[in-house]
Short mmCIF file of C-alpha atoms and ligand atoms in Angstrom, two decimals:
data_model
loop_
_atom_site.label_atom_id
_atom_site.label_comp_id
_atom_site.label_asym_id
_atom_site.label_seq_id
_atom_site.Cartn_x
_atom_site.Cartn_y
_atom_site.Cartn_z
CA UNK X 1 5.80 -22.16 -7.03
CA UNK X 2 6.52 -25.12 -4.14
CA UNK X 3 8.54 -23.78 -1.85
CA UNK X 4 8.89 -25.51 1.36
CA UNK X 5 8.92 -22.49 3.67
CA UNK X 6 6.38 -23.98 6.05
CA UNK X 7 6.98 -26.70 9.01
CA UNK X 8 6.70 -23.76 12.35
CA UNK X 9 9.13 -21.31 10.16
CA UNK X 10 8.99 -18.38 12.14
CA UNK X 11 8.83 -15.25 10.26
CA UNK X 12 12.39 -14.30 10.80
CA UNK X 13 13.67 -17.72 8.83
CA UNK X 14 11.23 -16.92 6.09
CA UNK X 15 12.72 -13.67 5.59
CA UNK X 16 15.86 -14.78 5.81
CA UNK X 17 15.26 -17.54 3.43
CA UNK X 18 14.29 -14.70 0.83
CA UNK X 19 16.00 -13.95 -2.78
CA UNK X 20 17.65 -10.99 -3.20
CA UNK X 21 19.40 -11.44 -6.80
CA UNK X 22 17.97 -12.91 -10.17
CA UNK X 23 20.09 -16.12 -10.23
CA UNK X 24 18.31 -17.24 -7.31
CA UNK X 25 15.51 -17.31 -8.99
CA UNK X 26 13.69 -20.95 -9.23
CA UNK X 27 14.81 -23.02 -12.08
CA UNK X 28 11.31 -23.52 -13.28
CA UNK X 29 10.93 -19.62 -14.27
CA UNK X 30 12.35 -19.53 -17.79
CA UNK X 31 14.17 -15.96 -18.11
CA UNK X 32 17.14 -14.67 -19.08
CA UNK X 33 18.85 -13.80 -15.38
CA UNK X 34 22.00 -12.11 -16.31
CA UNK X 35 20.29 -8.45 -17.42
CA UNK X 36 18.20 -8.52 -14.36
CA UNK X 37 21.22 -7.79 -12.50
CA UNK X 38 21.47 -4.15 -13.66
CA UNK X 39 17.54 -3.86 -12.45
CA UNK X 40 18.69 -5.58 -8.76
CA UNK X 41 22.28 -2.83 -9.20
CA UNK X 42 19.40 -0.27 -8.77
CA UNK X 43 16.17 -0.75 -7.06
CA UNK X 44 16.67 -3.73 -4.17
CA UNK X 45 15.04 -7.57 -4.82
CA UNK X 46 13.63 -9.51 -2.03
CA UNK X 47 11.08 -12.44 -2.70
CA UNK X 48 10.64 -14.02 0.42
CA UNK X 49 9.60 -17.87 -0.10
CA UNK X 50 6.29 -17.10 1.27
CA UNK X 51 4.74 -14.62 -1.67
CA UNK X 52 7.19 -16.52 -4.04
CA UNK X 53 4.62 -19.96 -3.13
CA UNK X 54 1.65 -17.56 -4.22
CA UNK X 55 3.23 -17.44 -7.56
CA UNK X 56 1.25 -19.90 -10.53
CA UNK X 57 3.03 -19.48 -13.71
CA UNK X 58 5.56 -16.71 -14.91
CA UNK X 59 3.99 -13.18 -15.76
CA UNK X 60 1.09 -13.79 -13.26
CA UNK X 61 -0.37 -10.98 -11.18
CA UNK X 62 1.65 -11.90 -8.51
CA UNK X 63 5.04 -12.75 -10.53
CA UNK X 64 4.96 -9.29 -12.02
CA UNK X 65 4.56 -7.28 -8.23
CA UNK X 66 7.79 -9.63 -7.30
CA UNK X 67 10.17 -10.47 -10.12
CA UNK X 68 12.53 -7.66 -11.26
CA UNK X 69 11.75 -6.58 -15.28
CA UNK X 70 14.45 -5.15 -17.73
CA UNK X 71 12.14 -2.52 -18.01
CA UNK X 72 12.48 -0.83 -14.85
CA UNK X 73 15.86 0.24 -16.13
CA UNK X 74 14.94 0.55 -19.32
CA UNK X 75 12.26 2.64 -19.52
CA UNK X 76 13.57 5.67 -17.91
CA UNK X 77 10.15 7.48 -17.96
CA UNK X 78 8.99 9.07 -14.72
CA UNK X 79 10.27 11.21 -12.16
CA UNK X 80 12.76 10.71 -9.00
CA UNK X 81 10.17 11.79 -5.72
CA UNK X 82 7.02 12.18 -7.93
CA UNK X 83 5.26 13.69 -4.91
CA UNK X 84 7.70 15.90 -3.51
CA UNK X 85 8.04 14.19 -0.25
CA UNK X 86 11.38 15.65 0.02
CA UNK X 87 10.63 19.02 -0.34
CA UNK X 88 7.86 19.31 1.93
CA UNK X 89 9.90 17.79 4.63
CA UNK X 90 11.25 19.69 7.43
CA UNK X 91 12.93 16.45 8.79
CA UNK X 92 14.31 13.85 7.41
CA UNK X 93 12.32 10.96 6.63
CA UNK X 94 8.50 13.06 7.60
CA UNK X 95 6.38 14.65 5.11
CA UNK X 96 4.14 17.28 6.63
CA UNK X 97 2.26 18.03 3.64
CA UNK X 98 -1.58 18.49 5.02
CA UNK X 99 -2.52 20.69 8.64
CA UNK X 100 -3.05 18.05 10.64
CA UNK X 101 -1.36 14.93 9.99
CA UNK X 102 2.16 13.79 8.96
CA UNK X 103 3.47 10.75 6.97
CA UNK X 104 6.04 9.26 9.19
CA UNK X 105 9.01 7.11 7.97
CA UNK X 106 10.17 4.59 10.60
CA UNK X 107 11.89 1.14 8.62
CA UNK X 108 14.34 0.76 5.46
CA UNK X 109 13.16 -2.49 4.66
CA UNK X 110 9.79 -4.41 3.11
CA UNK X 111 8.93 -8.06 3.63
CA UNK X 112 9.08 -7.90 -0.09
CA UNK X 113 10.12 -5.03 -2.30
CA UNK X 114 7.12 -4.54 -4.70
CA UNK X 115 8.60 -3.75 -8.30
CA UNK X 116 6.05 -0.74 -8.79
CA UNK X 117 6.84 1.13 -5.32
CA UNK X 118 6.99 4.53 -5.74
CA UNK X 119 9.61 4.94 -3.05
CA UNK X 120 11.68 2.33 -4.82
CA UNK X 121 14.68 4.14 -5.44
CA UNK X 122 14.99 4.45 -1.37
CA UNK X 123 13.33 1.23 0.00
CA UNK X 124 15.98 -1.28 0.82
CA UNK X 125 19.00 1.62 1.48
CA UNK X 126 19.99 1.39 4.67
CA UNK X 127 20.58 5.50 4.43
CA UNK X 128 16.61 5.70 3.99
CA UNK X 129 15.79 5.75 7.77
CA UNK X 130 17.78 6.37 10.59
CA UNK X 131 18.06 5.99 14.59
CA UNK X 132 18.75 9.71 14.35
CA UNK X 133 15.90 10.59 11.64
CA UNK X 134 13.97 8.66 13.93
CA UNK X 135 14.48 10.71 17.06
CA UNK X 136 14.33 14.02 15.14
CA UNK X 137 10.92 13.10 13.63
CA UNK X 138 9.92 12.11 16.65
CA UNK X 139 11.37 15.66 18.18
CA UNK X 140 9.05 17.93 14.83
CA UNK X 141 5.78 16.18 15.87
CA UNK X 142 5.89 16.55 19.49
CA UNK X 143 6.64 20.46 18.75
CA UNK X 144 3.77 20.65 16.62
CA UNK X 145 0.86 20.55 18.25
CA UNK X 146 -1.06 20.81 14.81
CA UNK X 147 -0.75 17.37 14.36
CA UNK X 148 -2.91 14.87 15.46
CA UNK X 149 -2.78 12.14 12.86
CA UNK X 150 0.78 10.41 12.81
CA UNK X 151 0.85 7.78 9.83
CA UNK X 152 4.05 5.33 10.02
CA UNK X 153 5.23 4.00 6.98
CA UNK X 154 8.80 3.24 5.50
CA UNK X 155 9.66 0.41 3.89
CA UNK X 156 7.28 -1.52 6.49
CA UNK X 157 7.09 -0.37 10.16
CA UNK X 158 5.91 -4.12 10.59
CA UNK X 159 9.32 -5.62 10.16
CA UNK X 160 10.95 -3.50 13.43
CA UNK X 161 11.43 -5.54 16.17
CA UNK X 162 8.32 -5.60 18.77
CA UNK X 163 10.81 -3.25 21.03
CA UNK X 164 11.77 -0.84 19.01
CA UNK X 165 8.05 -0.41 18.13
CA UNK X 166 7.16 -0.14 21.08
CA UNK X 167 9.47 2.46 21.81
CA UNK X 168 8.09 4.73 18.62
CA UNK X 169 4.44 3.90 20.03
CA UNK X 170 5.24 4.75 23.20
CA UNK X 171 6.63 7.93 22.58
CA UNK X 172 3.82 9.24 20.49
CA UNK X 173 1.43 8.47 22.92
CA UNK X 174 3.04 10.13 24.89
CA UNK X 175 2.26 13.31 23.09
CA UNK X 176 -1.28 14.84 24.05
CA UNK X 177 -1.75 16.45 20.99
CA UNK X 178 -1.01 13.08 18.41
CA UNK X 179 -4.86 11.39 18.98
CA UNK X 180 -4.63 8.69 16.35
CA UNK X 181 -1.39 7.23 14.92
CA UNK X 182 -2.11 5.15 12.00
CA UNK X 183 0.00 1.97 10.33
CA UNK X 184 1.01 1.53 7.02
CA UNK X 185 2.04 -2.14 6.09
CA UNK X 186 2.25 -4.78 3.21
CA UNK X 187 3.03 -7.22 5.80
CA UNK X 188 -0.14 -8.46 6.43
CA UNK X 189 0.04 -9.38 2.76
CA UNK X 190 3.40 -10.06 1.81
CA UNK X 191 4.56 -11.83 5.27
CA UNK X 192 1.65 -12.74 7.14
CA UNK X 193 3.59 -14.84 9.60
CA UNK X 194 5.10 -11.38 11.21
CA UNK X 195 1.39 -10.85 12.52
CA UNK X 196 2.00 -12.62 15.50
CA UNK X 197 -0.34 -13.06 18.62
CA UNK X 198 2.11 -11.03 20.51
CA UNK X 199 2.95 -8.44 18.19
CA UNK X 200 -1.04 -7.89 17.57
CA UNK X 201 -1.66 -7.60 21.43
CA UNK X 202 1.33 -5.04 21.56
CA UNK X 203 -0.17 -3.08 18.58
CA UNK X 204 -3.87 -3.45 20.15
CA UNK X 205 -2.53 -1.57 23.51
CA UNK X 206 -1.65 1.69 21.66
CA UNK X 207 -5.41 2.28 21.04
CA UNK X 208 -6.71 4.49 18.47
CA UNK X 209 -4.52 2.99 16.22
CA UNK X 210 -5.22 1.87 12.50
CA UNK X 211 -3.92 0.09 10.02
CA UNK X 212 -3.90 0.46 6.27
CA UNK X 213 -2.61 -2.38 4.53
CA UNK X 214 -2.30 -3.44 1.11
CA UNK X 215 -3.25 -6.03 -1.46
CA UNK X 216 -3.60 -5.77 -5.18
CA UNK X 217 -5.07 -9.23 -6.18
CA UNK X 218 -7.63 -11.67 -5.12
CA UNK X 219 -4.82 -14.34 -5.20
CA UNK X 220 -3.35 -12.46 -2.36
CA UNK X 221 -5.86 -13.32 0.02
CA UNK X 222 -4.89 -16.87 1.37
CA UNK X 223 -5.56 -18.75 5.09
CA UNK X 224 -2.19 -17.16 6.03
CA UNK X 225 -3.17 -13.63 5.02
CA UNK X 226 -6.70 -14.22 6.61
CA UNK X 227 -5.70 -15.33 9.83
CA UNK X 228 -3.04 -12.17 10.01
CA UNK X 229 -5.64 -9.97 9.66
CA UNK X 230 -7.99 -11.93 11.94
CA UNK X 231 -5.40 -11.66 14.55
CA UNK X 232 -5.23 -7.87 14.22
CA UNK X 233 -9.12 -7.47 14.16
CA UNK X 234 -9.47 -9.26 16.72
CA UNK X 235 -6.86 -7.12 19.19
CA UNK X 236 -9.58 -4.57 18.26
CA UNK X 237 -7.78 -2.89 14.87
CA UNK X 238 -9.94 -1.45 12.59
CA UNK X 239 -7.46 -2.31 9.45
CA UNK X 240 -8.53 -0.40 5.86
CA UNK X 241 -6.58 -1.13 2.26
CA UNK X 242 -4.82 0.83 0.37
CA UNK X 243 -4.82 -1.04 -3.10
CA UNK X 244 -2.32 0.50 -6.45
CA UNK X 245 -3.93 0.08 -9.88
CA UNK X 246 -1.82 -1.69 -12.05
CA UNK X 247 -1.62 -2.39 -15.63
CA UNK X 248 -1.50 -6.26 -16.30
CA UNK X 249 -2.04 -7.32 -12.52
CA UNK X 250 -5.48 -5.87 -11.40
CA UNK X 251 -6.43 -3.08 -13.70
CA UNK X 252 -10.46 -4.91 -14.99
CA UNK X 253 -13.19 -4.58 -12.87
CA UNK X 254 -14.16 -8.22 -12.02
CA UNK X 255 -10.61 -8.36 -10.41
CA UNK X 256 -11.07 -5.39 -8.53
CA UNK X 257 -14.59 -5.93 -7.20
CA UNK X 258 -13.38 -9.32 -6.61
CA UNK X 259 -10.77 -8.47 -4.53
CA UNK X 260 -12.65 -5.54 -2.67
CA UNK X 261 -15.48 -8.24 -2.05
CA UNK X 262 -12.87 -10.39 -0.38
CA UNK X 263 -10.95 -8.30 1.30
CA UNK X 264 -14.30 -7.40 3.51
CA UNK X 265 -14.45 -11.12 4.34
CA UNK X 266 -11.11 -10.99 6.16
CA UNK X 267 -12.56 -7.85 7.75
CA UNK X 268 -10.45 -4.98 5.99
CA UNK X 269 -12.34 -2.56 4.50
CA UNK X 270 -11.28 -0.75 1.06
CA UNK X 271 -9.95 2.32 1.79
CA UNK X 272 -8.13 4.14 -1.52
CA UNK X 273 -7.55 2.67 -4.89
CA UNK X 274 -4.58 4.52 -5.86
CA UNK X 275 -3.97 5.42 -9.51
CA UNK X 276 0.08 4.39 -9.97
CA UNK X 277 2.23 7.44 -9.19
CA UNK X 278 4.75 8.52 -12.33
CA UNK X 279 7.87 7.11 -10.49
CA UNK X 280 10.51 6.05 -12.28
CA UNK X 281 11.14 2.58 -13.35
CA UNK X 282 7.35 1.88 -12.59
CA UNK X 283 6.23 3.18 -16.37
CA UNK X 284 4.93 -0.77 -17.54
CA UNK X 285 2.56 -0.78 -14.78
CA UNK X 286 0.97 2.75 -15.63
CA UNK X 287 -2.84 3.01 -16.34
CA UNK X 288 -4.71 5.54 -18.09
CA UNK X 289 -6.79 7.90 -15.36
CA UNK X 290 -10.12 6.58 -17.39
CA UNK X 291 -9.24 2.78 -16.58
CA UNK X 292 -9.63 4.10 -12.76
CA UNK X 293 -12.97 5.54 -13.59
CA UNK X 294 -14.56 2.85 -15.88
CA UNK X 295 -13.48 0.79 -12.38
CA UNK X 296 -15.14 3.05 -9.70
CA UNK X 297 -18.50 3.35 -12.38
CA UNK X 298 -18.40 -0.81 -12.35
CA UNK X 299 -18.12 -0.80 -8.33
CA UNK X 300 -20.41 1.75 -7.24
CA UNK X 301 -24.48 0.31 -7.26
CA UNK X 302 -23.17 -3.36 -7.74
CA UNK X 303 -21.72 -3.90 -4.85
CA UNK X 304 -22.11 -3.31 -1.48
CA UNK X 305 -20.69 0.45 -0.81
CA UNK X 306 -18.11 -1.19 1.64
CA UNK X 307 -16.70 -2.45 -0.76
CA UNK X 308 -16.19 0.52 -2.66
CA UNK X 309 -12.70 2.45 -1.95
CA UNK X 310 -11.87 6.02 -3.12
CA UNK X 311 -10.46 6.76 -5.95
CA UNK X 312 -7.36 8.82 -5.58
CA UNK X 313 -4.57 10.54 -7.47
CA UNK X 314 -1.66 11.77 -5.60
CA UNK X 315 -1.01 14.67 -7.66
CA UNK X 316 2.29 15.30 -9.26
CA UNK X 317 4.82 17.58 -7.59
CA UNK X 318 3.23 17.17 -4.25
CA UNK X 319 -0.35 18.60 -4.38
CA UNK X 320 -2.21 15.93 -2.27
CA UNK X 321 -4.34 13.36 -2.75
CA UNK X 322 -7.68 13.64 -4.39
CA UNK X 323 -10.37 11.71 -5.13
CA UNK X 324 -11.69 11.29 -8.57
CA UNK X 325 -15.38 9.62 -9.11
CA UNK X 326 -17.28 8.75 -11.97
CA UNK X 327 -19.79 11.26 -13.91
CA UNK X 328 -23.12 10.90 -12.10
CA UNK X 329 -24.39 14.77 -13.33
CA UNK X 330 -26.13 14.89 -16.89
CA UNK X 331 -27.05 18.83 -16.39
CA UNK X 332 -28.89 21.12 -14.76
CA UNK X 333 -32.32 22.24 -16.41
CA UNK X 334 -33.84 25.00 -13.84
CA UNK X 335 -34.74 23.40 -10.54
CA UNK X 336 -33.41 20.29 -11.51
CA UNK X 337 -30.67 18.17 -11.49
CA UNK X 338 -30.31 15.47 -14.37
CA UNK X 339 -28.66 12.86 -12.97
CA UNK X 340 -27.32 9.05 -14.11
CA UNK X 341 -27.54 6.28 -11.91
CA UNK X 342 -25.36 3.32 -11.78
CA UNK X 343 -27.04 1.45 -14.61
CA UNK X 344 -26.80 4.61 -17.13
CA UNK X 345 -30.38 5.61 -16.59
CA UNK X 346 -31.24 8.98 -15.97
CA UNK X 347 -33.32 10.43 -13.15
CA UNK X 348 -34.61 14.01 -12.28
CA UNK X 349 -33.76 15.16 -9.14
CA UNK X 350 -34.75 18.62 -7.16
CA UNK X 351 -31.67 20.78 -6.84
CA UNK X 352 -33.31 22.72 -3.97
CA UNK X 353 -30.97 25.33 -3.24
C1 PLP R 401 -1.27 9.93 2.00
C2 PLP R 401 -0.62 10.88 2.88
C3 PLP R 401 -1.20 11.20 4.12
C4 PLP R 401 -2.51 10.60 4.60
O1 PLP R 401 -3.56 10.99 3.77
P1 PLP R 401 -5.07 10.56 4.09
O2 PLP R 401 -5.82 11.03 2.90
O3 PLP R 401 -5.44 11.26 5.36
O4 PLP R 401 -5.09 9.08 4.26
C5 PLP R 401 -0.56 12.12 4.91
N1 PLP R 401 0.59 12.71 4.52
C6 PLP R 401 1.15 12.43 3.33
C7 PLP R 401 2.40 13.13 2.95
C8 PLP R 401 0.58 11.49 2.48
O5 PLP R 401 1.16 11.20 1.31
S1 SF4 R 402 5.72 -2.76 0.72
FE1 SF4 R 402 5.18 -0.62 0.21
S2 SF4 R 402 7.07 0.54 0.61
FE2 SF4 R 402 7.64 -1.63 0.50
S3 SF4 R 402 8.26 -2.00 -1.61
FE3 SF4 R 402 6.07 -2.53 -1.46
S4 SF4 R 402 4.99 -0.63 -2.04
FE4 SF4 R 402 7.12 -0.05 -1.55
#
């Protein structure tokens, strides 16, 4: 789409320029706006003018992460907090689910509300986060020593202001016990501009800290989105990807090892490639589990193992993530395993135990 949203915009005017209802859409998308509106009533719209311009024609992989669909309201299949995060969370707003880390929510709002987010019926509420679910998250993880992995997320920790960041950072460093606090952000993707020089240098002083960021489609991966994640390389980041399988936007192979190939070239590495979790008002985008594995099976051998992410399934009702990999075992005859390699052939192998 041309949208004029460069000429020294800052990052704050971009956002500010964004649309938050259907009738704003551009004139040259061709859709009925007025049923949208009950999709906007319930899970919040904002298209900033920057991932709007990486738009190409209507139901594009990018278009269908952006542009509210009827069928978010209409297809009611799907469940509320598919993973539980409320009920293992002794705070408001921080899942302690695993021994040693927590997940950490610290911002409302997104540079760009993604239409298959599983926290979608929270993202955007200004009730989701709070100063004081803030300070008593804060409070739980400096009284549990147990935890030495803190992973911000929201909505996007990204879109706080440097200072308020700064403050959260500061604070957990301040805890002996937290040794690595990790980022997770779309910004990167959806909002490059926020990466600026000085928010990467502030970020870069809080070290061991990574980020996990997130893009779904080659197309995503532009001189903007480059240079953001340049910037945070280069204030010594390491910065992994957290990609979502999704029907009709990424779920073939030569998109996938596409955009794994390039994401390496901006210097993120694949991280997980997350099957879609069963929330509600996500059902169009769902993929069959095998989809994942016919992916992982096309990756794995071809391509350099960087770029190859794990597979994961965060299980339903709050079980964790696990990883889920091809079939490489044939059988076991005696002393030796049977096993397939990455072009189907098969190869005898000592078991040795
Ligand atoms: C995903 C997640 C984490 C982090 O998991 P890793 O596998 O260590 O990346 C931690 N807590 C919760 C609740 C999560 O959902
Ligand atoms: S950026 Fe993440 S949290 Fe925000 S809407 Fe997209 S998927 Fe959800």
């Amino acid at each position: 789409m041309d949208m004029d949203y460069r000429g020294g915009s800052s990052w704050k005017q971009i956002l500010s320029q964004s649309i938050t209802t259907p009738d704003a859409l551009p004139t040259s998308i061709e859709i009925d706006r007025a049923p949208l509106q009950k999709v906007v009533a319930r899970y919040s719209m904002r298209l900033n003018p920057y991932y709007l311009s990486l738009i190409k024609e209507k139901d594009d992989p990018i278009y269908k992460q952006c542009v509210p669909d009827l069928r978010e309201i209409l297809n009611d299949a799907g469940f509320d907090d598919p993973l539980n995060e409320e009920g293992c969370s002794p705070v408001p707003g921080l899942t302690h689910r695993y021994p040693d880390r927590v997940l950490f929510l610290i911002s409302s709002c997104c540079a760009m509300y993604c239409r298959f987010c599983n926290r979608k019926r929270k993202v955007g509420r200004s009730s989701m986060v709070t100063r004081s679910s803030i300070r008593e998250g804060l409070a739980y993880i400096r009284g549990h020593r147990e935890i030495r992995d803190v992973l911000l997320s929201g909505g996007d920790p990204l879109l706080l202001e440097i200072r308020e960041l700064f403050h959260i950072l500061r604070d957990l460093r301040s805890m002996t016990h937290v040794e690595i606090i990790r980022i997770g952000t779309r910004v990167p993707c959806t909002l490059p501009q926020r990466i600026t020089p000085q928010l990467a240098r502030m970020l870069g002083s809080f070290q061991p800290l990574y980020i996990n960021t997130h893009f779904n489609h080659p197309d995503e991966i532009t001189p903007e989105s480059s240079l953001a994640c340049n910037r945070l390389a280069d204030a010594g980041i390491p910065l992994g990807c957290q990609t979502v399988l999704l029907k009709g936007v990424n779920d073939d192979s030569e998109i996938i090892r596409t955009l794994m190939q390039k994401l390496l070239t901006i210097r993120v590495r694949p991280y997980y490639l997350f099957q879609a979790d069963p929330a509600r008002g996500t059902a169009h985008f769902w993929t069959p589990l095998n989809r994942g594995l016919e992916i992982m099976a096309s990756l794995q051998g071809h391509t350099s193992g960087l770029c190859v992410p794990h597979f994961a399934v965060d299980l339903l009702g709050g079980g964790g993530k696990i990883p889920l990999l091809p079939e490489y075992v044939v059988e076991r005859d005696g002393d030796v395993l049977v096993l397939r390699n990455y072009l189907g052939k098969e190869y005898r192998h000592p078991v040795l135990d």
